[in-house]
PDB file of C-alpha atoms in Angstrom:
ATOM      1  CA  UNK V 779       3.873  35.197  -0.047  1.00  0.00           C
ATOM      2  CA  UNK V 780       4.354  32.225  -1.683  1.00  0.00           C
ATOM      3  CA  UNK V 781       8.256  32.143  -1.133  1.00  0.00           C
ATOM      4  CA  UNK V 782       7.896  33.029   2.089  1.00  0.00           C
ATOM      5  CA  UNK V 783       5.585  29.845   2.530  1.00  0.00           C
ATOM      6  CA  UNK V 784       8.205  27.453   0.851  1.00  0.00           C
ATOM      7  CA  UNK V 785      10.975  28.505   2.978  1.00  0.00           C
ATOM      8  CA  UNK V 786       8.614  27.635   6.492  1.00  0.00           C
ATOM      9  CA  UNK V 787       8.338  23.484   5.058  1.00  0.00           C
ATOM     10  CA  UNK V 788      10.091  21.556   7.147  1.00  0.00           C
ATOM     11  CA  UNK V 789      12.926  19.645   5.428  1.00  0.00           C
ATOM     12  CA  UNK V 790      12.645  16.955   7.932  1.00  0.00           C
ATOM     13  CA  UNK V 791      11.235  13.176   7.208  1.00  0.00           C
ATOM     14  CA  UNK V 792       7.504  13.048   6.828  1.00  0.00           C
ATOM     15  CA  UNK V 793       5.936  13.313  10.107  1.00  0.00           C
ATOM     16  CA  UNK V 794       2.450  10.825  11.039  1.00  0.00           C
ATOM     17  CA  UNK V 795       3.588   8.042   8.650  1.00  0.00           C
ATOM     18  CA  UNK V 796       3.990   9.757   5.157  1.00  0.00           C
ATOM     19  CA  UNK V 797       6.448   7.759   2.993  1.00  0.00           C
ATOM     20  CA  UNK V 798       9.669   9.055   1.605  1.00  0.00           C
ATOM     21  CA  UNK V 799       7.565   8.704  -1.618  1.00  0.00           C
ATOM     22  CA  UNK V 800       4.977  11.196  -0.452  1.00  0.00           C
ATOM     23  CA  UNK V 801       2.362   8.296  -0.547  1.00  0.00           C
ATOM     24  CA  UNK V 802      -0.016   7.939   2.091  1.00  0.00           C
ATOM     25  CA  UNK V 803      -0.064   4.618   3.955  1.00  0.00           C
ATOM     26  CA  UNK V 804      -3.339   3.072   3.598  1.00  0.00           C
ATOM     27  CA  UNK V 805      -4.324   3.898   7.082  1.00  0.00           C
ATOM     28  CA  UNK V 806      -3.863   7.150   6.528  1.00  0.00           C
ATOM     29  CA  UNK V 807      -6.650   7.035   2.862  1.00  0.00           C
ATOM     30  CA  UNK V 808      -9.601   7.676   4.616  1.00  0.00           C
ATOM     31  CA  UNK V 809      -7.936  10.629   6.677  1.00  0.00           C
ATOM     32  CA  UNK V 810      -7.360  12.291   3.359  1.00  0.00           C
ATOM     33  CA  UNK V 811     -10.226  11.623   1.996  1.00  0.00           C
ATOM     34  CA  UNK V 812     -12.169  12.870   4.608  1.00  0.00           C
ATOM     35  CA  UNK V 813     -10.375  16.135   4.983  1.00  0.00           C
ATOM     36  CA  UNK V 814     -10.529  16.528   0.860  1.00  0.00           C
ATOM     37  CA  UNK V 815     -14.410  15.527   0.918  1.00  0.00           C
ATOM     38  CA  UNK V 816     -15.111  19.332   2.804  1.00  0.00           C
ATOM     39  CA  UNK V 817     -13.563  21.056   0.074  1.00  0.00           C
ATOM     40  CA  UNK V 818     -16.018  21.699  -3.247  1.00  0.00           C
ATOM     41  CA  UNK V 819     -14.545  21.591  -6.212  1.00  0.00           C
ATOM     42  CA  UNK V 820     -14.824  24.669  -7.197  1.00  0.00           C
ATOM     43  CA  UNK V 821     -13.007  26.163  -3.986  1.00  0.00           C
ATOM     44  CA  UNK V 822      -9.704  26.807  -5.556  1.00  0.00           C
ATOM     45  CA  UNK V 823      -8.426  28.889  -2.811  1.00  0.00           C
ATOM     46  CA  UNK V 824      -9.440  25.889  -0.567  1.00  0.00           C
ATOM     47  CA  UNK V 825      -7.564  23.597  -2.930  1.00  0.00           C
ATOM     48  CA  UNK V 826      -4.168  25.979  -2.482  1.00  0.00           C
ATOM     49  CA  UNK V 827      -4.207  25.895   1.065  1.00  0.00           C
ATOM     50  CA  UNK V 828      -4.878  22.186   1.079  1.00  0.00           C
ATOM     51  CA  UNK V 829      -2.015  21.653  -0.919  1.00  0.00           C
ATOM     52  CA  UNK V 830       0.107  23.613   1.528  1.00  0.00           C
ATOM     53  CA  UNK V 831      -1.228  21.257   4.165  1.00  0.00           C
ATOM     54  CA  UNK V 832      -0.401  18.275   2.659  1.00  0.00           C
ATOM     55  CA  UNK V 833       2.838  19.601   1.281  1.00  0.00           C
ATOM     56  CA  UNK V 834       3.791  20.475   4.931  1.00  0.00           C
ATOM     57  CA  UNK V 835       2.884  17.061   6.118  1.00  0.00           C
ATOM     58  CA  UNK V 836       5.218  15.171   3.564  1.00  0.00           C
ATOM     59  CA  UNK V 837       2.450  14.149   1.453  1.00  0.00           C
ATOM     60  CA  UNK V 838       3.635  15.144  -1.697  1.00  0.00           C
ATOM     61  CA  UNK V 839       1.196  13.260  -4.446  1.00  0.00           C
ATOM     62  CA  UNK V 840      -1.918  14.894  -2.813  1.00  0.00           C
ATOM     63  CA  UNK V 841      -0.077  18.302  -2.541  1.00  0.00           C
ATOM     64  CA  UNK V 842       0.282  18.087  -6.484  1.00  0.00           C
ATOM     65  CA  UNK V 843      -3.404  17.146  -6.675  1.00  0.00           C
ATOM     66  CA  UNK V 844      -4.635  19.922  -4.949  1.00  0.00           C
ATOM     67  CA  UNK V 845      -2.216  22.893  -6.491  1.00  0.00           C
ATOM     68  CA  UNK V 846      -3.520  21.573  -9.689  1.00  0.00           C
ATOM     69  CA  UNK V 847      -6.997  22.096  -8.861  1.00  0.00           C
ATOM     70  CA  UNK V 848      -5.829  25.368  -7.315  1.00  0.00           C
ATOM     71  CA  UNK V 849      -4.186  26.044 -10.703  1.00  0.00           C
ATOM     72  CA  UNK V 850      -7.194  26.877 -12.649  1.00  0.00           C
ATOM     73  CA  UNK V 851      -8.017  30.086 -10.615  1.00  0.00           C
ATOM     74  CA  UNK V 852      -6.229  32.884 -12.475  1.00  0.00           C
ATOM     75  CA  UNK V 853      -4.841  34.277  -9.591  1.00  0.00           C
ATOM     76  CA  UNK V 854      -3.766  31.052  -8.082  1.00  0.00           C
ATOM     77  CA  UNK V 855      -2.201  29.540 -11.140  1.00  0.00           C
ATOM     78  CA  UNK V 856       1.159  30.778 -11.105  1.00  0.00           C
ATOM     79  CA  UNK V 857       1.967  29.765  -7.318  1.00  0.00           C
ATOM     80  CA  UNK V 858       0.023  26.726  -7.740  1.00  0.00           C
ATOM     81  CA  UNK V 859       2.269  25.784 -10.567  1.00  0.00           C
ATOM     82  CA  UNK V 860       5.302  27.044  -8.755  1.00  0.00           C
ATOM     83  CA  UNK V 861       4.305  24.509  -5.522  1.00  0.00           C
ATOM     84  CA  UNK V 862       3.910  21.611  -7.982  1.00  0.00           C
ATOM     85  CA  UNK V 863       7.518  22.226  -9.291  1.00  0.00           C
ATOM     86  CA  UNK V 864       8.445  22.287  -5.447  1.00  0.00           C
ATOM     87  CA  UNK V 865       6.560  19.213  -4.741  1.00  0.00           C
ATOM     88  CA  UNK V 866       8.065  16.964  -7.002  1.00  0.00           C
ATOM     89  CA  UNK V 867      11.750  18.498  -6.123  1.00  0.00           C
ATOM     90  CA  UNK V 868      10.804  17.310  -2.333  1.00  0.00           C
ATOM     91  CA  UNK V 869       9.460  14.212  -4.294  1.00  0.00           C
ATOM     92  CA  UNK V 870      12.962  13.419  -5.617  1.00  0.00           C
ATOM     93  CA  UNK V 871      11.893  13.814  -9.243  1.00  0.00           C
ATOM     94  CA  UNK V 872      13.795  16.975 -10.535  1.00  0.00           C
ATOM     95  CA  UNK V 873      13.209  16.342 -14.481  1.00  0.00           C
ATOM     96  CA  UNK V 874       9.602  16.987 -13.377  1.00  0.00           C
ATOM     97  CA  UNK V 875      10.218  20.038 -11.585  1.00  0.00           C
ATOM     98  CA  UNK V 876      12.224  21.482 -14.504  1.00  0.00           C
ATOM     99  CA  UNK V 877       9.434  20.717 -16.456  1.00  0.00           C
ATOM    100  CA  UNK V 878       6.744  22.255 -14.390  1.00  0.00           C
ATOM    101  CA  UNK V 879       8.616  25.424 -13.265  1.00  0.00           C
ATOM    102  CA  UNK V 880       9.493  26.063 -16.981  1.00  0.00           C
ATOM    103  CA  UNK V 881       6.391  26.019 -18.007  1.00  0.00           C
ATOM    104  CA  UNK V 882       6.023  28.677 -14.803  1.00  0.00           C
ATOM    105  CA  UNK V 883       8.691  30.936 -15.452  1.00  0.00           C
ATOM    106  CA  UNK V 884       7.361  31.561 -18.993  1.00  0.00           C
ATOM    107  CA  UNK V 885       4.084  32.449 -17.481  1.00  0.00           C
ATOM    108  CA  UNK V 886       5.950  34.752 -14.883  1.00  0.00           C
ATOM    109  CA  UNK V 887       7.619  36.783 -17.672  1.00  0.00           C
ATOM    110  CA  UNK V 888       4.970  39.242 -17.351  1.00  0.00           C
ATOM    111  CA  UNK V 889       5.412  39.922 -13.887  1.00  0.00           C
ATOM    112  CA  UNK V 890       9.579  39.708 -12.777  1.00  0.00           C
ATOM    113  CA  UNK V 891       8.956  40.275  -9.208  1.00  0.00           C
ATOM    114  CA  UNK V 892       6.850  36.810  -8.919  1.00  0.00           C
ATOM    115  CA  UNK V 893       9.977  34.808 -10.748  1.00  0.00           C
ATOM    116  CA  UNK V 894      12.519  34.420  -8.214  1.00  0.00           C
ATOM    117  CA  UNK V 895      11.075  31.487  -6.125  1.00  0.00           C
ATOM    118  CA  UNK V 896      10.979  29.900  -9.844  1.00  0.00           C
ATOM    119  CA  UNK V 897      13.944  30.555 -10.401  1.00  0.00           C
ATOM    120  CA  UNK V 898      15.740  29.018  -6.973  1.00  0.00           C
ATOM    121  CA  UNK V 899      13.539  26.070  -7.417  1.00  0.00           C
ATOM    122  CA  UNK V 900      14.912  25.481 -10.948  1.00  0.00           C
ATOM    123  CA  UNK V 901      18.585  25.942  -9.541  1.00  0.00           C
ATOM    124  CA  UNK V 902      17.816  23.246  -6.644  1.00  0.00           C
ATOM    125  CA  UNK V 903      16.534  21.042  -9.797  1.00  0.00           C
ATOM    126  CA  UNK V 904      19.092  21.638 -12.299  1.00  0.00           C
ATOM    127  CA  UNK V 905      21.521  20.872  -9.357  1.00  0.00           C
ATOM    128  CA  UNK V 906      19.818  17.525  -8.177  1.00  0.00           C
ATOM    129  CA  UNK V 907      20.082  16.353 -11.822  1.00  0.00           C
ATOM    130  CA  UNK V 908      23.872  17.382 -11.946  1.00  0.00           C
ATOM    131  CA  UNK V 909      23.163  20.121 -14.489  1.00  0.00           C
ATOM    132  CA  UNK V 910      25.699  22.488 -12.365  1.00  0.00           C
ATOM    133  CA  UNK V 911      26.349  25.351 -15.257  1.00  0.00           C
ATOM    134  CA  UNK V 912      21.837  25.753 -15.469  1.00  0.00           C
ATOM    135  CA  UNK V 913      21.915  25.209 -11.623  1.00  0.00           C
ATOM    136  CA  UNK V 914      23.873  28.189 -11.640  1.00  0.00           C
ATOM    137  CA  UNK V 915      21.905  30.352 -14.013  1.00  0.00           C
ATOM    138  CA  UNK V 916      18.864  30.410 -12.096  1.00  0.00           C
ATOM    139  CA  UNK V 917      20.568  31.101  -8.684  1.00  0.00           C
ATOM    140  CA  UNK V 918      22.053  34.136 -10.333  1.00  0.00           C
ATOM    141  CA  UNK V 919      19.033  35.758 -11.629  1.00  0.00           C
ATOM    142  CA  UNK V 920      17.778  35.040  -7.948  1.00  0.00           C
ATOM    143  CA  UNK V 921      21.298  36.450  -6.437  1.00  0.00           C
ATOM    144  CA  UNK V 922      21.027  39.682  -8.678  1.00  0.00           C
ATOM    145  CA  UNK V 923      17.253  40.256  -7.756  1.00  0.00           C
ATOM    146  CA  UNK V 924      17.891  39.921  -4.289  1.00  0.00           C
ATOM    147  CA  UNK V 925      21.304  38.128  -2.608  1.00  0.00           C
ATOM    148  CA  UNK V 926      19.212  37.865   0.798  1.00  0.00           C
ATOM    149  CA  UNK V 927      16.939  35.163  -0.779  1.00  0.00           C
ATOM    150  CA  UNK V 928      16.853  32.189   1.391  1.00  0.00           C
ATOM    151  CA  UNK V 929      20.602  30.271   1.484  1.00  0.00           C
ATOM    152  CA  UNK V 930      21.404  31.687  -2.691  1.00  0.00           C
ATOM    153  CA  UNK V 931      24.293  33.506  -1.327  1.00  0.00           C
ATOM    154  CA  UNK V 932      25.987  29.943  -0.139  1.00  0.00           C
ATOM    155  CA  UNK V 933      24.514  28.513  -3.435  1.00  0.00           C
ATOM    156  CA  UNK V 934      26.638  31.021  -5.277  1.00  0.00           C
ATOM    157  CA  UNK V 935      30.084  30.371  -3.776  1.00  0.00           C
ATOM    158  CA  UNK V 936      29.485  26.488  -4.049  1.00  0.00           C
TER     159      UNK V 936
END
């Protein structure tokens, strides 16, 4: 579900004024803070889809915010961790990715099936950073799982 999600985000620039940096402008504060004050804290499942929102909308730093609350529901915690790696890949920092969906994939051990969006997004980080041979790595355990997984087929002859 999650995968499916990731592959729907628009690549595009940030629509309604979102910064490259995922920032919101400061005409846009009180927006977010308006939408975030009808979530309660302990609405985790609230929190996920709010990150998706925001994540859609280019507004990367309050996507992370939100899958992290997210994160602390058992069930939500590996995709929530998984969308905070993606986050900070559309964020331009791929060291933090790595270090996010890492921590991820060891979680996802238990259950292979849930691994191979973790895996693609740790072979679009590695490959950001220039690390070609781990780039590689995780697109293959995504390419042997399943070789119609979003674009790893052209990621594999690259």
């Amino acid at each position: 579900e999650v995968v499916e999600r990731v592959e729907d985000v628009d690549r595009s620039p940030a629509p309604n004024g979102a910064r490259e940096d995922g920032d919101v402008p400061e005409g846009r504060d009180r927006l977010v803070e308006e939408i975030t004050s009808d979530v309660e804290k302990d609405d985790l499942k609230s929190h996920y889809d709010l990150g998706m929102a925001y994540l859609e909308m280019g507004l990367y730093n309050e996507a992370i915010k939100d899958f992290q609350i997210a994160s602390r529901c058992e069930g939500l915690q590996l995709s929530s961790m998984e969308m905070i790696g993606y986050c900070f890949i559309k964020h331009d920092q791929p060291r933090l990715a790595v270090k996010q969906l890492m921590r991820a994939l060891e979680m996802a051990q238990s259950s292979p099936s849930g691994n191979l969006g973790i895996h693609y997004n740790l072979g679009l980080a590695h490959e950001m950073l220039g690390e070609l041979d781990a780039a590689r790595e995780h697109f293959e355990e995504v390419y042997i799982a399943d070789m119609s997984f979003r674009d790893v087929s052209t990621k594999m002859k690259k």
